[in-house]
Coordinates of C-alpha atoms in Angstrom, one line a residue:
Chain A
M1 CA -38.4 50.6 -19.5
A2 CA -37.3 50.2 -16.1
K3 CA -34.4 48.3 -14.9
I4 CA -35.3 45.7 -12.2
I5 CA -33.3 45.2 -9.1
V6 CA -33.8 42.4 -6.6
V7 CA -32.3 42.9 -3.0
T8 CA -31.7 39.3 -1.9
S9 CA -29.3 37.2 0.6
G10 CA -31.0 33.8 1.5
K11 CA -30.5 34.3 5.1
G12 CA -32.7 36.5 7.1
G13 CA -31.7 39.5 9.2
V14 CA -28.9 40.7 7.2
G15 CA -29.9 43.9 5.7
K16 CA -32.3 43.3 2.9
T17 CA -34.7 45.7 3.7
T18 CA -32.4 48.3 5.0
T19 CA -30.6 47.9 1.7
A20 CA -33.9 48.2 -0.3
A21 CA -35.2 51.2 1.5
A22 CA -31.6 52.9 1.2
F23 CA -31.0 52.0 -2.2
S24 CA -34.3 53.0 -3.7
T25 CA -34.2 56.2 -1.7
A26 CA -30.8 57.4 -3.1
L27 CA -31.9 56.5 -6.6
A28 CA -34.8 58.8 -6.3
L29 CA -32.6 61.2 -4.6
R30 CA -30.7 61.4 -8.1
G31 CA -33.8 61.9 -9.7
Y32 CA -34.5 58.5 -11.1
K33 CA -38.2 57.5 -11.0
T34 CA -38.0 54.6 -8.3
V35 CA -40.7 52.1 -6.8
V36 CA -39.8 49.5 -4.1
I37 CA -41.8 46.6 -3.8
D38 CA -41.9 44.4 -0.7
F39 CA -42.4 40.9 -1.6
D40 CA -42.2 39.5 2.2
V41 CA -45.9 38.7 2.0
G42 CA -47.2 37.9 5.4
L43 CA -44.2 39.6 7.2
R44 CA -44.8 43.0 5.9
N45 CA -41.6 45.5 7.1
L46 CA -40.8 47.6 4.2
D47 CA -43.5 50.0 4.9
L48 CA -41.8 50.5 8.6
V49 CA -38.5 51.1 7.4
M50 CA -39.6 53.7 4.9
G51 CA -42.0 55.5 7.5
C52 CA -45.2 55.0 5.7
E53 CA -46.9 52.2 7.7
R54 CA -49.9 54.5 8.7
R55 CA -50.7 55.3 4.7
V56 CA -51.3 51.5 3.8
V57 CA -54.5 51.0 2.2
Y58 CA -54.3 48.6 -0.5
D59 CA -51.2 46.3 -1.2
L60 CA -49.6 44.2 -3.7
I61 CA -51.8 41.3 -3.3
N62 CA -54.7 43.5 -3.5
V63 CA -53.5 44.7 -6.9
I64 CA -52.6 41.0 -8.2
N65 CA -56.3 39.9 -6.9
H66 CA -57.7 43.2 -8.6
E67 CA -59.3 44.3 -5.4
G68 CA -57.7 47.6 -6.1
N69 CA -55.7 49.2 -8.8
L70 CA -51.9 50.0 -8.9
N71 CA -52.5 53.7 -8.4
Q72 CA -54.2 53.2 -5.1
A73 CA -51.5 50.7 -3.8
L74 CA -48.4 52.9 -4.4
I75 CA -47.5 55.0 -1.8
K76 CA -45.8 58.2 -2.9
D77 CA -42.9 59.1 -0.4
K78 CA -43.3 62.5 1.3
R79 CA -39.6 63.4 1.7
V80 CA -38.2 62.2 -1.6
E81 CA -39.7 63.2 -5.0
N82 CA -39.8 60.2 -7.2
L83 CA -39.9 57.6 -4.7
F84 CA -43.1 55.1 -4.6
I85 CA -43.6 52.3 -2.2
L86 CA -45.7 49.2 -3.0
P87 CA -46.3 47.3 0.3
A88 CA -46.8 43.7 1.0
S89 CA -49.9 42.3 2.4
Q90 CA -49.6 41.3 6.3
T91 CA -52.5 39.1 6.3
R92 CA -51.7 36.6 3.6
N93 CA -49.3 34.3 2.8
K94 CA -46.6 34.0 0.0
D95 CA -48.8 31.6 -2.1
A96 CA -50.9 34.8 -3.1
L97 CA -48.0 36.0 -5.3
T98 CA -49.0 34.1 -8.5
L99 CA -46.7 34.3 -11.1
E100 CA -49.5 35.7 -13.5
G101 CA -50.2 38.7 -11.2
V102 CA -46.6 39.6 -10.3
T103 CA -45.8 39.5 -14.5
S104 CA -48.8 41.9 -14.7
V105 CA -47.9 44.2 -11.6
I106 CA -44.0 44.3 -12.9
G107 CA -45.3 44.9 -16.6
E108 CA -47.3 47.9 -15.5
L109 CA -44.4 49.3 -13.2
K110 CA -42.2 48.8 -15.8
E111 CA -43.8 51.4 -18.2
R112 CA -43.8 54.1 -15.4
F113 CA -40.5 54.0 -13.6
D114 CA -36.8 54.0 -14.1
F115 CA -36.0 51.4 -11.3
I116 CA -38.0 48.9 -9.8
V117 CA -36.4 47.7 -6.6
C118 CA -37.7 44.3 -5.4
D119 CA -37.2 43.4 -1.7
S120 CA -36.9 40.0 -1.2
P121 CA -38.0 37.8 1.7
A122 CA -35.6 35.4 3.5
G123 CA -35.3 31.9 2.5
I124 CA -35.6 30.3 -1.0
E125 CA -39.2 29.7 -1.3
H126 CA -41.6 31.0 -3.3
G127 CA -41.7 34.6 -2.2
A128 CA -38.0 34.7 -3.0
M129 CA -38.3 33.1 -6.2
M130 CA -41.1 35.6 -7.3
A131 CA -38.8 38.6 -6.0
M132 CA -35.8 37.6 -8.0
Y133 CA -37.8 36.0 -11.1
F134 CA -37.9 39.0 -13.4
A135 CA -34.7 41.0 -12.2
D136 CA -32.1 42.4 -14.3
E137 CA -29.5 43.0 -11.6
A138 CA -29.3 41.5 -8.0
L139 CA -27.9 43.1 -5.0
I140 CA -26.6 40.1 -2.9
V141 CA -26.6 41.5 0.5
T142 CA -24.2 39.5 2.7
N143 CA -22.9 39.5 6.6
P144 CA -19.2 38.9 6.9
E145 CA -19.9 35.5 8.7
V146 CA -20.0 32.0 7.1
S147 CA -23.7 31.2 7.5
S148 CA -24.6 34.4 5.4
V149 CA -22.0 33.7 2.9
R150 CA -23.1 30.1 2.2
D151 CA -26.9 31.5 1.8
S152 CA -25.8 34.0 -0.5
D153 CA -24.1 31.5 -2.6
R154 CA -27.3 29.2 -3.0
I155 CA -29.2 32.4 -4.0
I156 CA -26.6 33.4 -6.3
G157 CA -27.0 29.7 -8.0
M158 CA -30.6 30.4 -8.1
L159 CA -30.1 33.8 -10.0
A160 CA -28.5 31.8 -12.4
S161 CA -31.2 28.9 -13.1
K162 CA -34.4 29.9 -11.6
T163 CA -35.2 33.2 -13.2
L164 CA -36.6 34.5 -16.3
R165 CA -33.3 35.6 -17.8
A166 CA -32.1 32.1 -17.2
E167 CA -35.2 30.2 -18.5
R168 CA -34.8 32.6 -21.9
G169 CA -31.3 32.2 -22.1
D170 CA -30.9 35.7 -22.0
A171 CA -27.9 37.7 -20.6
P172 CA -27.5 36.5 -16.8
I173 CA -28.8 38.9 -13.9
K174 CA -25.8 41.4 -13.2
E175 CA -24.9 40.6 -9.5
H176 CA -23.6 42.9 -7.1
L177 CA -22.2 42.0 -3.7
L178 CA -22.9 44.3 -0.7
V179 CA -21.2 43.4 2.5
T180 CA -23.3 44.9 5.3
R181 CA -22.7 44.9 9.4
Y182 CA -19.1 45.3 8.8
V183 CA -17.0 46.0 11.8
P184 CA -13.2 46.4 10.7
T185 CA -11.9 46.0 14.2
R186 CA -13.2 42.8 14.6
V187 CA -11.9 41.9 10.8
S188 CA -8.5 43.0 12.0
N189 CA -8.6 40.8 15.0
G190 CA -9.6 38.0 13.0
D191 CA -13.3 37.7 14.4
M192 CA -14.9 38.7 11.4
M193 CA -14.4 37.6 7.7
S194 CA -13.0 40.3 5.8
A195 CA -14.9 41.7 2.5
E196 CA -12.2 40.4 0.5
D197 CA -12.7 36.8 2.0
V198 CA -16.4 36.9 1.1
Q199 CA -16.0 38.6 -2.1
E200 CA -13.3 35.7 -3.0
I201 CA -15.7 32.8 -1.8
L202 CA -18.7 34.3 -3.6
A203 CA -16.8 35.6 -6.9
V204 CA -19.2 38.6 -7.3
P205 CA -17.8 41.9 -7.7
L206 CA -18.1 43.9 -4.6
L207 CA -20.4 47.0 -4.6
G208 CA -19.8 48.2 -1.5
V209 CA -19.1 47.6 2.3
V210 CA -21.7 49.2 4.8
P211 CA -20.2 49.3 8.5
E212 CA -22.3 48.2 11.3
S213 CA -23.9 51.3 12.7
P214 CA -26.3 52.3 15.7
D215 CA -27.7 54.9 13.2
I216 CA -29.4 52.0 11.3
L217 CA -31.5 50.9 14.0
R218 CA -32.4 54.5 14.9
A219 CA -33.3 55.1 11.2
S220 CA -35.3 52.0 10.9
N221 CA -37.2 52.5 14.0
S222 CA -38.1 56.1 13.1
G223 CA -38.9 55.3 9.5
V224 CA -36.2 57.1 7.7
P225 CA -34.1 55.4 5.1
I226 CA -30.7 55.5 6.2
T227 CA -29.5 57.4 3.0
L228 CA -31.3 60.3 3.9
D229 CA -29.1 60.7 7.3
E230 CA -25.9 62.3 5.6
K231 CA -23.7 62.3 8.7
S232 CA -24.2 58.6 8.9
E233 CA -21.3 56.6 7.9
A234 CA -23.8 53.6 6.9
G235 CA -25.7 56.1 4.9
Q236 CA -22.7 57.4 3.2
A237 CA -21.7 53.8 2.4
Y238 CA -25.0 53.2 0.8
Q239 CA -24.5 56.5 -1.3
D240 CA -21.3 55.2 -2.4
A241 CA -22.7 52.0 -3.4
V242 CA -25.5 53.4 -5.5
A243 CA -22.7 55.7 -7.3
R244 CA -20.8 52.6 -8.3
F245 CA -24.0 50.9 -9.3
L246 CA -24.8 53.7 -11.7
G247 CA -21.3 53.5 -12.9
E248 CA -19.4 56.1 -11.0
N249 CA -15.8 55.3 -9.9
R250 CA -15.7 55.6 -6.1
P251 CA -12.7 54.2 -3.7
M252 CA -13.9 51.5 -1.3
R253 CA -14.5 53.5 2.4
F254 CA -15.0 51.9 6.0
L255 CA -13.1 48.8 5.1
N256 CA -10.2 49.6 7.5
V257 CA -10.0 50.5 11.2
K258 CA -9.7 54.3 11.7
K259 CA -6.5 55.7 13.3
H260 CA -7.3 57.3 16.4
F261 CA -5.9 61.0 16.4
F262 CA -3.2 60.4 19.0
S263 CA -2.2 57.0 17.5
R264 CA -1.5 58.7 14.1
W265 CA 0.4 61.4 15.9
F266 CA 2.4 58.9 17.7
G267 CA 3.1 56.7 14.6
G268 CA 0.7 53.8 16.4
Chain B
M1 CA -47.7 -1.1 26.7
N2 CA -44.8 -2.4 24.5
A3 CA -47.1 -2.2 21.5
T4 CA -48.0 1.5 21.9
H5 CA -44.3 2.0 22.8
T6 CA -43.2 0.8 19.3
H7 CA -46.1 2.9 17.5
T8 CA -44.8 6.3 18.9
S9 CA -41.1 5.7 18.6
T10 CA -39.1 6.1 15.8
P11 CA -38.9 3.1 13.5
A12 CA -36.5 0.3 14.5
L13 CA -35.4 -0.2 11.1
E14 CA -35.3 1.0 7.5
L15 CA -34.5 -0.4 4.2
K16 CA -32.5 1.7 2.0
G17 CA -30.5 0.6 -1.3
S18 CA -26.9 0.9 -1.2
R19 CA -23.9 0.7 -3.7
L20 CA -20.6 -0.4 -2.6
T21 CA -17.6 -1.7 -3.8
T22 CA -16.6 -5.4 -3.3
L23 CA -13.7 -7.6 -4.4
V24 CA -14.6 -9.9 -7.4
L25 CA -12.6 -13.1 -7.6
H26 CA -12.6 -14.1 -11.4
F27 CA -11.6 -18.0 -11.8
Y28 CA -10.1 -18.8 -15.2
R29 CA -9.3 -22.5 -14.3
T30 CA -10.9 -25.5 -12.2
D31 CA -7.5 -26.7 -11.1
N32 CA -7.7 -26.4 -7.2
A33 CA -3.8 -26.8 -6.7
A34 CA -3.1 -23.9 -9.1
I35 CA -6.1 -21.8 -7.5
A36 CA -4.5 -22.4 -4.0
T37 CA -0.9 -21.2 -5.1
E38 CA -2.2 -18.1 -6.9
L39 CA -4.3 -17.2 -4.2
K40 CA -1.6 -17.6 -1.7
E41 CA 0.8 -15.3 -3.9
K42 CA -2.0 -12.7 -4.1
V43 CA -2.8 -12.7 -0.3
T44 CA 0.9 -12.5 0.8
Q45 CA 1.3 -9.5 -1.3
A46 CA -1.2 -7.6 0.4
P47 CA -2.7 -9.4 3.4
S48 CA -4.6 -6.4 4.8
V49 CA -6.9 -5.9 2.0
F50 CA -8.3 -9.3 2.2
K51 CA -9.0 -9.3 6.0
Q52 CA -12.6 -9.5 6.4
A53 CA -13.3 -8.3 2.5
P54 CA -16.2 -9.4 1.2
V55 CA -15.7 -11.4 -1.9
I56 CA -17.9 -12.2 -4.8
L57 CA -17.0 -15.3 -7.1
D58 CA -16.8 -14.7 -10.7
L59 CA -17.7 -18.0 -12.5
R60 CA -18.1 -16.8 -16.0
A61 CA -15.0 -18.3 -17.6
V62 CA -15.3 -21.6 -15.9
C63 CA -18.9 -22.2 -16.2
N64 CA -18.7 -24.7 -19.2
D65 CA -15.3 -26.4 -18.5
A66 CA -15.5 -30.1 -18.2
Q67 CA -14.1 -30.3 -14.6
T68 CA -16.4 -28.6 -12.3
L69 CA -15.0 -25.9 -10.1
D70 CA -15.0 -27.1 -6.4
I71 CA -16.7 -24.3 -4.8
S72 CA -16.9 -25.7 -1.3
F73 CA -12.7 -26.1 -1.7
L74 CA -12.6 -22.2 -2.7
V75 CA -15.1 -21.2 0.1
E76 CA -12.9 -23.1 2.9
I77 CA -9.5 -21.8 1.5
L78 CA -11.2 -17.8 1.2
R79 CA -12.3 -18.0 4.8
G80 CA -8.8 -19.3 5.8
Y81 CA -7.6 -16.0 4.6
G82 CA -10.0 -14.2 6.5
M83 CA -12.0 -13.3 3.2
L84 CA -15.9 -13.5 3.3
P85 CA -17.1 -15.1 0.3
I86 CA -20.9 -13.6 -0.3
G87 CA -22.1 -14.8 -3.5
V88 CA -21.2 -16.1 -7.0
R89 CA -22.2 -14.8 -10.4
G90 CA -22.0 -16.1 -14.0
G91 CA -22.3 -19.8 -13.0
N92 CA -24.3 -22.5 -14.7
T93 CA -27.1 -24.8 -12.8
K94 CA -24.6 -27.3 -11.1
L95 CA -22.2 -24.4 -9.8
N96 CA -24.9 -22.3 -8.4
S97 CA -26.6 -25.2 -6.6
M98 CA -23.1 -25.8 -4.9
A99 CA -22.8 -22.3 -4.1
L100 CA -26.4 -22.1 -2.5
A101 CA -25.4 -25.3 -0.7
M102 CA -22.7 -23.7 0.8
G103 CA -24.8 -20.6 2.0
L104 CA -23.8 -18.3 -0.9
S105 CA -26.0 -16.1 -2.9
L106 CA -26.8 -15.9 -6.6
L107 CA -25.7 -12.6 -7.9
A108 CA -27.1 -11.2 -11.3
D109 CA -24.5 -10.7 -13.8
V110 CA -25.0 -7.4 -15.2
K111 CA -22.2 -7.6 -17.9
L112 CA -23.2 -11.1 -19.2
D113 CA -25.7 -9.8 -21.7
R114 CA -23.2 -7.4 -23.2
F115 CA -20.6 -10.6 -23.3
S116 CA -22.9 -12.8 -25.3
Q117 CA -24.2 -9.9 -27.7
Q118 CA -20.5 -9.4 -28.3
N119 CA -19.7 -12.8 -29.0
Q120 CA -22.4 -13.1 -31.3
S121 CA -21.2 -10.0 -33.5
L122 CA -18.0 -11.8 -33.6
G123 CA -19.3 -14.9 -34.5
I124 CA -17.4 -16.9 -31.6
E125 CA -19.1 -19.7 -29.8
D126 CA -20.6 -18.5 -26.5
E127 CA -18.7 -21.6 -24.8
S128 CA -14.9 -20.1 -25.4
P129 CA -13.5 -19.1 -21.8
V130 CA -11.0 -17.0 -23.3
L131 CA -13.6 -14.7 -24.5
A132 CA -14.8 -14.0 -21.2
K133 CA -11.3 -12.5 -20.4
L134 CA -11.5 -10.1 -23.4
P135 CA -12.0 -6.4 -22.1
P136 CA -15.2 -4.9 -23.1
E137 CA -15.7 -3.0 -26.0
P138 CA -14.1 0.4 -25.3
Q139 CA -16.7 2.9 -25.2
L140 CA -16.2 6.8 -25.3
A141 CA -17.3 8.3 -21.9
P142 CA -19.0 11.7 -22.6
V143 CA -17.5 14.6 -20.8
K144 CA -19.2 17.4 -19.1
I145 CA -17.4 20.9 -19.3
I146 CA -18.9 23.4 -16.7
D147 CA -17.6 27.0 -17.1
H148 CA -19.6 28.8 -14.4
P149 CA -19.2 28.4 -10.5
V150 CA -21.0 25.4 -9.0
R151 CA -23.0 27.1 -6.2
S152 CA -23.9 25.9 -2.9
G153 CA -26.9 23.5 -3.1
Q154 CA -26.4 22.7 -6.8
Q155 CA -25.4 19.4 -8.1
I156 CA -23.5 18.5 -11.3
F157 CA -23.3 14.8 -12.6
S158 CA -21.4 13.5 -15.6
A159 CA -21.7 10.1 -16.9
G160 CA -18.0 10.1 -17.8
D161 CA -15.7 12.8 -17.1
L162 CA -16.4 16.0 -15.1
I163 CA -14.2 19.4 -15.7
I164 CA -15.1 22.3 -13.7
L165 CA -13.4 25.5 -15.3
S166 CA -14.8 27.6 -11.9
M167 CA -14.9 27.2 -8.3
V168 CA -17.3 24.5 -6.6
S169 CA -18.9 26.1 -3.4
P170 CA -19.3 24.5 -0.1
G171 CA -22.6 22.6 -0.4
A172 CA -22.3 22.0 -4.0
E173 CA -21.8 18.5 -5.0
I174 CA -20.2 17.4 -8.1
L175 CA -20.3 13.6 -9.3
A176 CA -18.8 11.6 -12.1
Y177 CA -18.4 7.9 -13.2
R178 CA -15.0 8.8 -14.1
H179 CA -12.5 11.5 -13.3
I180 CA -12.9 14.9 -11.9
H181 CA -11.0 17.9 -12.9
V182 CA -11.6 21.2 -10.7
Y183 CA -9.8 24.5 -12.1
G184 CA -11.2 26.5 -9.3
P185 CA -11.2 26.0 -5.6
L186 CA -12.7 22.9 -4.8
R187 CA -14.8 23.6 -1.8
G188 CA -17.9 21.5 -2.1
R189 CA -18.0 17.6 -2.4
A190 CA -16.3 15.8 -5.1
L191 CA -17.1 12.1 -6.1
A192 CA -15.2 10.6 -8.6
G193 CA -15.8 7.0 -9.9
I194 CA -19.3 6.7 -8.4
K195 CA -20.3 3.5 -10.1
G196 CA -17.2 1.9 -8.8
D197 CA -14.3 2.8 -11.0
V198 CA -11.4 2.5 -9.0
S199 CA -9.1 3.9 -11.6
A200 CA -11.0 7.2 -11.1
R201 CA -9.0 10.1 -10.1
I202 CA -10.1 13.9 -8.6
F203 CA -7.6 16.7 -10.0
C204 CA -7.8 20.4 -8.2
Q205 CA -6.3 23.4 -8.2
K206 CA -7.0 24.3 -4.7
L207 CA -8.2 21.4 -2.4
E208 CA -10.5 22.9 0.3
A209 CA -13.3 20.1 -0.3
E210 CA -16.0 19.1 2.2
L211 CA -15.6 15.7 1.1
V212 CA -13.5 13.8 -1.7
S213 CA -14.5 10.5 -2.7
V214 CA -13.3 8.0 -5.2
A215 CA -15.3 4.5 -5.8
G216 CA -17.1 4.9 -2.4
Q217 CA -13.7 5.6 -0.4
Y218 CA -14.2 9.0 1.0
Q219 CA -12.4 11.5 3.3
I220 CA -13.9 14.3 5.0
N221 CA -12.7 17.7 5.1
E222 CA -11.6 17.1 8.9
D223 CA -9.2 14.1 8.1
L224 CA -7.6 15.9 5.4
Q225 CA -3.8 16.6 5.8
P226 CA -3.6 20.5 7.1
D227 CA -0.6 20.8 4.7
L228 CA -2.7 19.6 2.0
L229 CA -5.5 22.2 2.4
G230 CA -5.6 24.9 -0.3
K231 CA -2.9 23.2 -2.6
A232 CA -3.1 21.6 -5.8
A233 CA -3.7 18.1 -5.2
Q234 CA -4.8 14.7 -6.9
I235 CA -6.9 12.0 -5.3
Y236 CA -7.1 8.5 -6.3
L237 CA -7.1 5.0 -4.8
K238 CA -4.0 2.9 -4.1
E239 CA -4.7 -0.6 -3.1
E240 CA -8.3 0.6 -2.0
Q241 CA -6.8 3.3 0.2
L242 CA -7.5 6.8 -0.6
C243 CA -4.5 8.8 -1.6
I244 CA -4.3 12.4 -1.7
E245 CA -1.1 13.9 -3.0
P246 CA 0.0 17.5 -4.0
F247 CA 1.2 18.2 -7.5

């Protein structure tokens, strides 16, 4: 039976889709059969970041409406074995995500995959609720700034009250905090909240810190999940996070300002 | 021109219900001289409290006295001290008509029913003025204990005490008819005594609240003393003023 992971944040533009793409790719690279679902109906993006936008025929809503079956809608990644993408529809709105429809799609995927990664839309409306409803674990993507932290807090509250696990009274969703777009120099200047601050306010275990990186924009624009770029620090940070997610013990990297060779030399 | 203008602009008024705390003067005797002396004593203790303060006259204890309370005298003397008598409650027909003549309103007495029920169960005549002074039956207020974080956007209410064993995030709201205890950081809004219980208090381990309020008296984060922020503190009312003290 698959484990269902929701990638959520409340706020938009913090890196949910980047994280969903990176995380699912890294899981698949490790041999887990993984599907990543775009729940952002009407604002389809995941296919672009995954680089499969020209192969979309059927989408999640088609499957829900029985206009196509799951096999037709699932796009197999060309680079990574075991990785599949279920794209959102660009021409519908979130109301097309019916609970019955999502239930049957998730139910079918659960039999076939090890991990189901749900890329949530921003906001706290229906689309976001559907993305989190069946989750077993949640990646809370937060930028080190106050508005993102507050929105994440709101979402964490909903994970604990508006999901299937909450309604059934099952064990709560396991939450993981992922601080993205982190700039250690700005943290040490006092311009940016530290990962520690964010973690203290949200009181959720820190899974990883992803540094702000020009590689991410380049990767998104070229449709390559950042975890496929082994040289990128952001990619390595995501690899670390996935390793921790799977129970490995890895020290936190990218938290502190890198010391320049000469400053180290001169004890600066 | 004017008519079209009013149609398109935002409404000029809006009717909204609001709960506020007012002083209630309870009268136990009808003796003008005694009332005047005692009132003077009270006012000289804390003159500022009574300035421009709306006052309700509670006549429950004296409505059956042989001598009728002189409402017009009371209104005059209260106004003399700067108070604003706004209405009476618990009066009989005669007292009520005097109050109406003085421009006061008649307020519903919420506790009256409970009092008369209590009197009947005790087998005591309703007329006894002493009974009105008896405290209401002690009621066990329910206590609500929350052991998980109260997140932004969540609201927790208790009809008695409220105890939070975790944190209260910014954008969260906790409300109680009585006391509030927060054993994690308090970063949201905490409102104790929301039904007007002036003895209610807020206790917290780490005061970073957006707003704290006791019985309607509130203070926003910006007005909190900087040296209290992040400290363990209690918040309570002292002579209608909100006091915030470190432990």
